GROMACS .gro file of C-alpha atoms in nm:
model
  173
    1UNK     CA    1   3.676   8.534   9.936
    2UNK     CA    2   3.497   8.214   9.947
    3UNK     CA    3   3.260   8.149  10.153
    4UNK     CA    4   3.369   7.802  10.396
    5UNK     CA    5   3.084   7.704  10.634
    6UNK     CA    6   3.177   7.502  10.937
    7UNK     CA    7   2.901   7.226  10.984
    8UNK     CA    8   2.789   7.041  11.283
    9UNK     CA    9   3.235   7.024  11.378
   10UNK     CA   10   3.276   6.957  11.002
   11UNK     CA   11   3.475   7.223  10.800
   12UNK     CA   12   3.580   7.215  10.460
   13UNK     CA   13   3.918   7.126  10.372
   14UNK     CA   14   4.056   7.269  10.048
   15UNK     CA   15   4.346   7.258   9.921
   16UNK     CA   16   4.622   7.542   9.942
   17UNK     CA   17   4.703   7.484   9.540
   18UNK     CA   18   4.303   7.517   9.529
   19UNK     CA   19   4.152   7.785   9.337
   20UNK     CA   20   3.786   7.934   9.490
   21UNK     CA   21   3.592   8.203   9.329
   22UNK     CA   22   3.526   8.528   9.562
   23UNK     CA   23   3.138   8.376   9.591
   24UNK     CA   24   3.145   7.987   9.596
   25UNK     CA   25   3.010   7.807   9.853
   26UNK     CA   26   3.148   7.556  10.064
   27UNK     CA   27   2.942   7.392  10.381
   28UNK     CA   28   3.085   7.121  10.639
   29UNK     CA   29   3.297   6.783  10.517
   30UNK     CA   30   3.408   6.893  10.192
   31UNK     CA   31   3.765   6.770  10.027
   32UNK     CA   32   3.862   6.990   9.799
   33UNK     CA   33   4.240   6.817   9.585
   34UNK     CA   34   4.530   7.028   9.443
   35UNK     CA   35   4.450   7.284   9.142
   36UNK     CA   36   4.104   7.181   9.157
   37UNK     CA   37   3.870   7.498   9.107
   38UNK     CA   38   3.537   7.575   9.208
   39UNK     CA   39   3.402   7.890   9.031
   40UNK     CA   40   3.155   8.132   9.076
   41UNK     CA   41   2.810   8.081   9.299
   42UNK     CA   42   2.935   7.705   9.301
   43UNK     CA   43   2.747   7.547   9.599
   44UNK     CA   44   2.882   7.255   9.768
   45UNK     CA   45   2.702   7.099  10.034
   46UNK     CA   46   2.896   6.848  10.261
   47UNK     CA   47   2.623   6.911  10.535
   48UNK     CA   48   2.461   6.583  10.584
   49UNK     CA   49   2.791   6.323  10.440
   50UNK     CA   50   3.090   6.404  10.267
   51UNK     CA   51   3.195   6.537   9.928
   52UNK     CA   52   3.543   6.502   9.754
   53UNK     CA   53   3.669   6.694   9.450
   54UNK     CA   54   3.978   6.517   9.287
   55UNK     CA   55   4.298   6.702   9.124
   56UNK     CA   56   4.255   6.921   8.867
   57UNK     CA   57   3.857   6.887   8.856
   58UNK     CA   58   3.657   7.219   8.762
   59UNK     CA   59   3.335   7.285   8.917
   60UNK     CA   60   3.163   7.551   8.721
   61UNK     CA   61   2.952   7.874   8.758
   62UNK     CA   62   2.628   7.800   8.934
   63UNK     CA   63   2.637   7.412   9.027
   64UNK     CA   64   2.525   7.235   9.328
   65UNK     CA   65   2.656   6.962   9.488
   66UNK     CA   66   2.503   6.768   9.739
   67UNK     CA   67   2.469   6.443   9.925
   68UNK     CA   68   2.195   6.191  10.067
   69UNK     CA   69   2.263   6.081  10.416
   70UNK     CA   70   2.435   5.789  10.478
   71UNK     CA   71   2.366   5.607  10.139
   72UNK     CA   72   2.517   5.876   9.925
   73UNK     CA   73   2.828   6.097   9.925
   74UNK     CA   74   2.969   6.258   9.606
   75UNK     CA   75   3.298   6.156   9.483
   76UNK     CA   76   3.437   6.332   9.191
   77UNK     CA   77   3.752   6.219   9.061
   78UNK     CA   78   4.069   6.378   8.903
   79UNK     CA   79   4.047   6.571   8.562
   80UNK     CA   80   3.639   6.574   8.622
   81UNK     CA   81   3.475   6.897   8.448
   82UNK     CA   82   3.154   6.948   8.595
   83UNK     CA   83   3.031   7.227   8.322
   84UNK     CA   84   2.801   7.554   8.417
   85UNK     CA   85   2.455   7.503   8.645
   86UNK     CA   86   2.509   7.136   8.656
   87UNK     CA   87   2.344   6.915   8.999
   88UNK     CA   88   2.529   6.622   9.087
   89UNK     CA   89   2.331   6.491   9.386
   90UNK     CA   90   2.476   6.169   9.572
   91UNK     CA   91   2.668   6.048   9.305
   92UNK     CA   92   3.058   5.871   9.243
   93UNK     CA   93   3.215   6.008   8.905
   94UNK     CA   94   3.526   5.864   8.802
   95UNK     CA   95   3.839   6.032   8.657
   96UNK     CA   96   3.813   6.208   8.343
   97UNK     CA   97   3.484   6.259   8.296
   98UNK     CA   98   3.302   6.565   8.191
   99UNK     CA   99   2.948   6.647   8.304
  100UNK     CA  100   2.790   6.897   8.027
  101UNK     CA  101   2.629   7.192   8.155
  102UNK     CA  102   2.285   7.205   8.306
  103UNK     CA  103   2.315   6.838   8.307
  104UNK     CA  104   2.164   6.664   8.649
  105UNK     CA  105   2.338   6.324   8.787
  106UNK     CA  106   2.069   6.202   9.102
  107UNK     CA  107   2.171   5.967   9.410
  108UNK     CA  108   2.367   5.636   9.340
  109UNK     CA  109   2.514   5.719   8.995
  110UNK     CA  110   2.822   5.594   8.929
  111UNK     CA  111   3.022   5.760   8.592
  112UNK     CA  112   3.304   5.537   8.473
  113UNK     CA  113   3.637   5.675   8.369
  114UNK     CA  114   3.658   5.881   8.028
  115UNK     CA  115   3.247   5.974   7.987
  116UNK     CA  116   3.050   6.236   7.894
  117UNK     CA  117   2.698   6.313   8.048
  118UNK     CA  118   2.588   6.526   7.792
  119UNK     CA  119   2.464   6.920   7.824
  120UNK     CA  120   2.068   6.873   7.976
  121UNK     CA  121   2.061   6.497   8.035
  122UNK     CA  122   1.905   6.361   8.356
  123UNK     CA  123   2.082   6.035   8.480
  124UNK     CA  124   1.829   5.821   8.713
  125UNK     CA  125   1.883   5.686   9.050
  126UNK     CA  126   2.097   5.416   9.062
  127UNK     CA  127   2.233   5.385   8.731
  128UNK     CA  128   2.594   5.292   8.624
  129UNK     CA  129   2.734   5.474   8.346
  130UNK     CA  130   3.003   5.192   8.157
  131UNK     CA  131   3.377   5.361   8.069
  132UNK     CA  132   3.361   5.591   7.780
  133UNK     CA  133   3.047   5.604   7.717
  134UNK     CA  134   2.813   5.898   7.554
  135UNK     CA  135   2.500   5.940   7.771
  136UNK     CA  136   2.229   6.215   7.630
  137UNK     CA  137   1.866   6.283   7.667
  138UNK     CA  138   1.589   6.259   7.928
  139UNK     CA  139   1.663   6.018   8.057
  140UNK     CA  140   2.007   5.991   8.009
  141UNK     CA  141   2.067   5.666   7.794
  142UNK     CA  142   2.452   5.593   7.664
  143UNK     CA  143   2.436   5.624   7.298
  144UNK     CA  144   2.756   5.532   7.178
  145UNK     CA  145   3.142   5.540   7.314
  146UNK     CA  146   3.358   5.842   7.323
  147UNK     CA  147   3.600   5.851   7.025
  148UNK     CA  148   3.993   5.930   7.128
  149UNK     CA  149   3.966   6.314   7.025
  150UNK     CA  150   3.666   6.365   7.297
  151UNK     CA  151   3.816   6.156   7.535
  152UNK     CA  152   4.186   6.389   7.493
  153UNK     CA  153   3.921   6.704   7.492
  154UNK     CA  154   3.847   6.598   7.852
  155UNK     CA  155   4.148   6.619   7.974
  156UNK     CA  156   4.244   6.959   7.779
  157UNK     CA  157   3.896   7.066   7.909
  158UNK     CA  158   4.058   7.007   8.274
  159UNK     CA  159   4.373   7.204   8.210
  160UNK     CA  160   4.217   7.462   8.050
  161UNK     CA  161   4.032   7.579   8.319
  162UNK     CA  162   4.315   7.500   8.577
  163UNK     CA  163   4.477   7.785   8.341
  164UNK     CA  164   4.202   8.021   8.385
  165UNK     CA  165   4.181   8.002   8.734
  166UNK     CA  166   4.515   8.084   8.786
  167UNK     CA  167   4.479   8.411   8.564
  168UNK     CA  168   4.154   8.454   8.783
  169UNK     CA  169   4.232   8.420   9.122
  170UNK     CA  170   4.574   8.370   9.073
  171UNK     CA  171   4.769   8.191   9.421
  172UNK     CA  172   4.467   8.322   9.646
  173UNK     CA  173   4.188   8.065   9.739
   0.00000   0.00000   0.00000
């Protein structure tokens, strides 16, 4: 069973269509949408301001999410993949978007509909990621738009793993 920290009054709300791995993490005002899934040793930290997970968004083996206070919840949108040992720290990403693995999104970064933060890139403080855009490296610069057949791949991505979280943990969060 997961593990749902109440914090300072503030307890997670997830979702009964939700799917939770036996060992994520979930601490104070989190929002967590229908068939969203948050998989294993997932931490999400809605300690110090708030954190939402939209619809069908995946949040995969050993992320962290957290916030800065006041300035800068996290807001991830529907059909959002966030991929294996990612950080998304005080950051707004838009629907369909799918941040690679081990990637790392810092406070104030706002991902516009249909991107993709590639695997390892480091977005900066503050910056704005246009729709459908490519961002790689260190730093994390756009280097092109995303064609149609990544941008469908996203979505697919997002049902995907709504599938295998229903084989995993089946109607139990």
């Amino acid at each position: 069973m997961a593990l749902i920290v109440e914090f300072k009054g503030k307890r997670p709300v997830v979702s009964p269509k939700a799917y939770l791995a036996p060992n994520s993490v979930l601490v104070g005002e989190v929002e967590v949408g229908d068939f969203a899934s948050i998989w294993y040793n997932a931490v999400v930290r809605g300690d110090i301001n708030y954190v939402k997970i939209g619809n069908h968004s995946n949040i995969q083996d050993n992320c962290v999410i957290h916030v800065t206070p006041e300035l800068y919840p996290v807001e991830i949108g529907s059909y959002v993949t966030v991929g294996h040992g990612a950080v998304i720290h005080g950051a707004v990403i838009m629907d369909m978007v799918l941040v690679g693995m081990g990637a790392v999104l810092l406070d104030g970064v706002k991902v516009r509909f249909g991107s993709i933060i590639g695997a390892g890139a480091v977005v900066p403080p503050g910056t704005e990621i246009p729709e459908r855009s490519l961002v790689v490296g260190v730093p994390g610069k756009v280097i092109r738009q995303v064609s149609d057949a990544e941008f469908e791949m996203i979505r697919k991505n997002a049902l995907e793993y709504l599938e295998m979280a229903t084989e995993s943990f089946g109607s139990e969060s």
